XYZ file of C-alpha atoms in Angstrom:
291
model
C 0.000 0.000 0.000
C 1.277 3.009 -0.720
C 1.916 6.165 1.820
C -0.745 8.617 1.965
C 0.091 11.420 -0.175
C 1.857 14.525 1.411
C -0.803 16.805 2.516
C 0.956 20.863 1.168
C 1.380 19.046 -2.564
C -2.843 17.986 -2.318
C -3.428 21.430 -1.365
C -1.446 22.905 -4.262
C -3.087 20.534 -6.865
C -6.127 22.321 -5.310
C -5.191 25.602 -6.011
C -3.638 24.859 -9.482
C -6.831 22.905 -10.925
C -8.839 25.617 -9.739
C -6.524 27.648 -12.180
C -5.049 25.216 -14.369
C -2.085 27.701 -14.708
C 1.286 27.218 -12.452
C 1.501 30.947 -12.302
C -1.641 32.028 -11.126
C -1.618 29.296 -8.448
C 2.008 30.097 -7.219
C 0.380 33.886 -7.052
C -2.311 31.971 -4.436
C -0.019 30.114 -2.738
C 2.704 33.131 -2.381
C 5.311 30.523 -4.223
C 6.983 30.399 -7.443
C 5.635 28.513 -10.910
C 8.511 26.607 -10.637
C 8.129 25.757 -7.193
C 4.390 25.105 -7.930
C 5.646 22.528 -11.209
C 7.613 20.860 -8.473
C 4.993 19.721 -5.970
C 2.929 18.676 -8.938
C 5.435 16.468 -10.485
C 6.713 15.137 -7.254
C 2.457 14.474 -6.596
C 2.104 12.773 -9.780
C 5.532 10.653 -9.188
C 4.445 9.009 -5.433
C 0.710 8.708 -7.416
C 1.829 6.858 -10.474
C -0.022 8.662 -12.636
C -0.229 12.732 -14.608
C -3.061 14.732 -12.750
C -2.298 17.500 -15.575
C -2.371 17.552 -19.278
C 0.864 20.160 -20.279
C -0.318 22.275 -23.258
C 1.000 25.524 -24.689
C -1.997 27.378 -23.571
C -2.176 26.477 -20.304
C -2.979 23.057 -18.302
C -5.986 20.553 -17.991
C -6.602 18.040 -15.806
C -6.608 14.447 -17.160
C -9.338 12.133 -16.357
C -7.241 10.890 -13.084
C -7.101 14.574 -11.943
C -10.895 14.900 -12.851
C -11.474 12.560 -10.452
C -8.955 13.761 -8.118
C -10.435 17.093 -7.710
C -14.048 16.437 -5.805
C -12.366 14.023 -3.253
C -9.400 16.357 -2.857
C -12.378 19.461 -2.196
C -13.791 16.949 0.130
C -11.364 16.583 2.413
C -10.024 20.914 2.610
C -13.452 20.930 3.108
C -13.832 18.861 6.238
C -10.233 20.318 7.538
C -11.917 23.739 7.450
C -15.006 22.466 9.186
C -12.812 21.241 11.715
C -10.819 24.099 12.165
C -14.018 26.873 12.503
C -16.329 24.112 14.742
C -12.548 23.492 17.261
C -11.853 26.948 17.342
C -15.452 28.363 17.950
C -15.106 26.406 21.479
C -13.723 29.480 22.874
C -15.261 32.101 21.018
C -17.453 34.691 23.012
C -21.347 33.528 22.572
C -23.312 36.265 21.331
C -26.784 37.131 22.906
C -29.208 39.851 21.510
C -32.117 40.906 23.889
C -34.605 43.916 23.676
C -34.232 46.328 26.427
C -37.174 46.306 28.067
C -36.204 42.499 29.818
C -32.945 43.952 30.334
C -34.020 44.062 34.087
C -34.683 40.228 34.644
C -31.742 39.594 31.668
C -28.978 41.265 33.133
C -28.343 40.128 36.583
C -28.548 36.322 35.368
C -25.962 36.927 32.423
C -23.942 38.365 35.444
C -24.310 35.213 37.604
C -24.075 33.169 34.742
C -20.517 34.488 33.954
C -19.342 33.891 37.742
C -20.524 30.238 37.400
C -18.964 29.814 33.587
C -16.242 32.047 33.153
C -15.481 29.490 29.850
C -18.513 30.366 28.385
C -18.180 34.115 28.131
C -21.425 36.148 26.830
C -21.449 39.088 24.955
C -24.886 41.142 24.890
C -26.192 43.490 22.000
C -29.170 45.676 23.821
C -32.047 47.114 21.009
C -35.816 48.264 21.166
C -36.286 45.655 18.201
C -38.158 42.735 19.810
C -37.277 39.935 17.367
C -34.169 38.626 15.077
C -32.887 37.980 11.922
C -30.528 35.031 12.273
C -29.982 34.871 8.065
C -28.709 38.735 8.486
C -27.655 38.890 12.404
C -24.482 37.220 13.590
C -26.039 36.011 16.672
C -25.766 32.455 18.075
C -29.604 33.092 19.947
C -31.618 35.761 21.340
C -34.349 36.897 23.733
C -37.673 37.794 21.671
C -40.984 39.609 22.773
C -44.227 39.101 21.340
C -45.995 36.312 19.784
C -44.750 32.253 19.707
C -42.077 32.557 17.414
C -42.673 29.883 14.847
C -39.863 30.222 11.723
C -37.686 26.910 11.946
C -36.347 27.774 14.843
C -35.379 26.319 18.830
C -37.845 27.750 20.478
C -37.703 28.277 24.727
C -40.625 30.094 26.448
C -39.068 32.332 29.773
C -42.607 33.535 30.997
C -45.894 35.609 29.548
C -46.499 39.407 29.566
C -48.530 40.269 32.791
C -48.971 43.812 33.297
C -49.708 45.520 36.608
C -48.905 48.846 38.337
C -45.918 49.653 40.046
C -44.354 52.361 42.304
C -41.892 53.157 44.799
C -42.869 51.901 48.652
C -42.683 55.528 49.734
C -45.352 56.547 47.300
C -47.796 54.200 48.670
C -46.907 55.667 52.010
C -47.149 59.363 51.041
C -50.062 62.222 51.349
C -51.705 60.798 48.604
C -53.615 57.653 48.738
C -52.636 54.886 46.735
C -55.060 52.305 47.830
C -58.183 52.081 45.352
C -57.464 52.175 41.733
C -59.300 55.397 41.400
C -56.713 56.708 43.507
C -54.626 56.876 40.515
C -56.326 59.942 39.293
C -54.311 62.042 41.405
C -50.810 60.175 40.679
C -48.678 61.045 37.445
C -49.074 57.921 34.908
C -45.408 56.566 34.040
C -46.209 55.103 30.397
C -43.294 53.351 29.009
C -44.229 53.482 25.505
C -46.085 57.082 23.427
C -49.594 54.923 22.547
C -50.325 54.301 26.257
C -51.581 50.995 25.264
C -50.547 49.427 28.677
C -52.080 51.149 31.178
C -55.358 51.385 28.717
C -55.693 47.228 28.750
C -55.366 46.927 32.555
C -57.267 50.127 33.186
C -60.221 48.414 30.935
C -59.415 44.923 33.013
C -60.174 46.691 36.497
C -63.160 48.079 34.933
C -61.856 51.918 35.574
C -61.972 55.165 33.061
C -59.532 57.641 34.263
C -59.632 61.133 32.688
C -57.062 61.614 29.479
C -55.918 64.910 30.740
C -54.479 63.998 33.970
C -50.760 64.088 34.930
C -48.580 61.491 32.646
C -45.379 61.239 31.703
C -43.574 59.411 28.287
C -40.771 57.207 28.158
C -38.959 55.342 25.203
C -38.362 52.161 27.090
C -39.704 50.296 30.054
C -37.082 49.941 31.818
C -36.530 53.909 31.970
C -39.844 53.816 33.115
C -39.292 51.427 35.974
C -36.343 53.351 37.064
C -38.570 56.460 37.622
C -41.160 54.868 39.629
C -38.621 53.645 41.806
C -37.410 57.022 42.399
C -41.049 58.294 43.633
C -42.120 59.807 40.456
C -45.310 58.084 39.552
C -47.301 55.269 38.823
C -45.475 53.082 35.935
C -47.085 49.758 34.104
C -44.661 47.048 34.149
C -44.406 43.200 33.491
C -44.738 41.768 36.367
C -42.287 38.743 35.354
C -39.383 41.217 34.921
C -39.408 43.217 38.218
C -39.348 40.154 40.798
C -35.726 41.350 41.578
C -37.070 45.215 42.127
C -40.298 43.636 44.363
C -38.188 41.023 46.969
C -35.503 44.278 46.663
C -38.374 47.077 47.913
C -37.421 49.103 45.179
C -40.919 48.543 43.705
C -44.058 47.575 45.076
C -47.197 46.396 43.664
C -50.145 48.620 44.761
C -52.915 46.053 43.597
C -53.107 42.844 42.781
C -54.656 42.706 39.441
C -52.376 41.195 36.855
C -53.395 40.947 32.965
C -52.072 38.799 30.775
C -51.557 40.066 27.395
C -51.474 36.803 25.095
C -47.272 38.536 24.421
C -44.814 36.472 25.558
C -40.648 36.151 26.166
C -38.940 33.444 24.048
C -35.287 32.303 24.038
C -34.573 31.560 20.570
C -31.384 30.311 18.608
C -31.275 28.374 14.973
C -32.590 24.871 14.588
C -28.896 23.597 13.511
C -26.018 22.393 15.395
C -25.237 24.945 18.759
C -21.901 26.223 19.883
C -20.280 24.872 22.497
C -21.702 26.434 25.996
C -24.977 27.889 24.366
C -26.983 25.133 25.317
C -25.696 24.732 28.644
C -26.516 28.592 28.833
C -30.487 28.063 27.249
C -31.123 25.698 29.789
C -29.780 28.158 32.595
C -31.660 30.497 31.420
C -34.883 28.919 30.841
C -34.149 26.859 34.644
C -34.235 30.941 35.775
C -37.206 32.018 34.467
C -39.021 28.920 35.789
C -38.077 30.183 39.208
């Protein structure tokens, strides 16, 4: 049997049928023609047999070499496979969430890295609440809305359940904060501009507030959230983010009615093979919300 052939001369007969011209492929391969002619011959000598057809105009590949060439491909192919699936082991996973369950998100990435330091995370924040995988270099991502259902792993964290929330010392101010008509005479914290929140659990607790009365605009929720914590006002949250802000008594909830929107928060990555780490990390995450 004869030795395997020496890998660098395969990879040159690569290059130069891709070319069929020694000069273009010593170009590739930052060598000379002749050096290129070389590892050819020398190829063709341990083989037994001419990959190339020599002609004035340039080179073609004899039938041997024709069949050479897709077994050759075969294997540079796997060796790169091998190289980018190897290597990715220690890459940085990337995570893309919407900022509005940066609240519940954050703290948990933070744990997770004390627990994994070899599975290091790397979070891109938007206000867009889904993802593009065919156009975003993401290996998964936190989604808000409906059941994603495009081909993808799919994880549900929790549903959307809104309710009011405040700081403690509002409740325990001048003004009373103890039937919902009370808040009337509070400023409205409305973390989006078409105040659809508060409208679907005002229209659950079976209360019309005026339109006129104090209220307040903010681009995100979590902004929101971080002004009724300071005392500001009344703000409509998700109730499945804030836990932290609740057992912390930055927030409190000053009725019990929750409403569930049908929206919900979905880990999501593509339905092909994973990195290393970012299933170990899915199931962390998905063992968190649970809790």
């Amino acid at each position: 049997m004869k030795r395997f052939p020496p890998l660098p001369a395969l990879h040159t007969f690569l290059v130069t049928a891709q070319h069929c011209n020694f000069t273009r492929a010593g170009q590739q391969l930052h060598i000379t023609q002749g050096a290129v002619s070389r590892q050819i011959a020398a190829l063709e000598a341990h083989l037994g047999y001419a990959l190339f057809q020599r002609q004035a105009r340039g080179l073609s590949l004899t039938r041997e070499g024709q069949d050479w060439l897709p077994r050759v491909q075969q294997v540079f192919a796997l060796i790169e496979q091998g190289v980018r699936e190897v290597g990715g082991r220690s890459t940085t996973l990337q995570l893309k969430a919407p900022t509005c369950v940066m609240r519940w998100l954050l703290p948990r990435l933070m744990e997770w890295q004390a627990l994994r330091p070899d599975v290091p995370v790397e979070l891109t924040t938007t206000v867009q609440h889904g993802v593009d995988f065919r156009r975003e270099g993401f290996d998964a991502a936190v989604v808000y809305g409906d059941a994603p259902n495009h081909g993808l792993h799919v994880r549900k964290l929790f549903d959307e359940q809104l309710t009011p929330v405040c700081a403690p010392s509002l409740r325990e101010g001048p003004i009373p904060l103890q039937q919902v008509e009370d808040l009337a005479r509070h400023m409205l914290l409305h973390p989006s501009r078409d105040e659809h929140d508060w409208q679907l659990w005002l229209q659950a607790a079976g209360v019309t507030l005026a339109t006129h009365g104090p209220k307040q605009h903010f681009e995100t929720l979590d902004m929101a959230m971080a002004m009724a914590s300071q005392g500001t006002g009344v703000a409509i949250g998700d109730w499945s983010l804030i836990g932290d802000d609740l057992r912390g008594g930055r927030l409190s909830m000053p009725f019990a009615l929750k409403v569930v929107t049908g929206k919900g928060y979905y880990l999501v990555s593509q339905a092909r093979s994973l990195p290393p780490g970012l299933m170990e990390l899915l199931d962390w995450l998905e063992s968190q919300a649970s809790q």
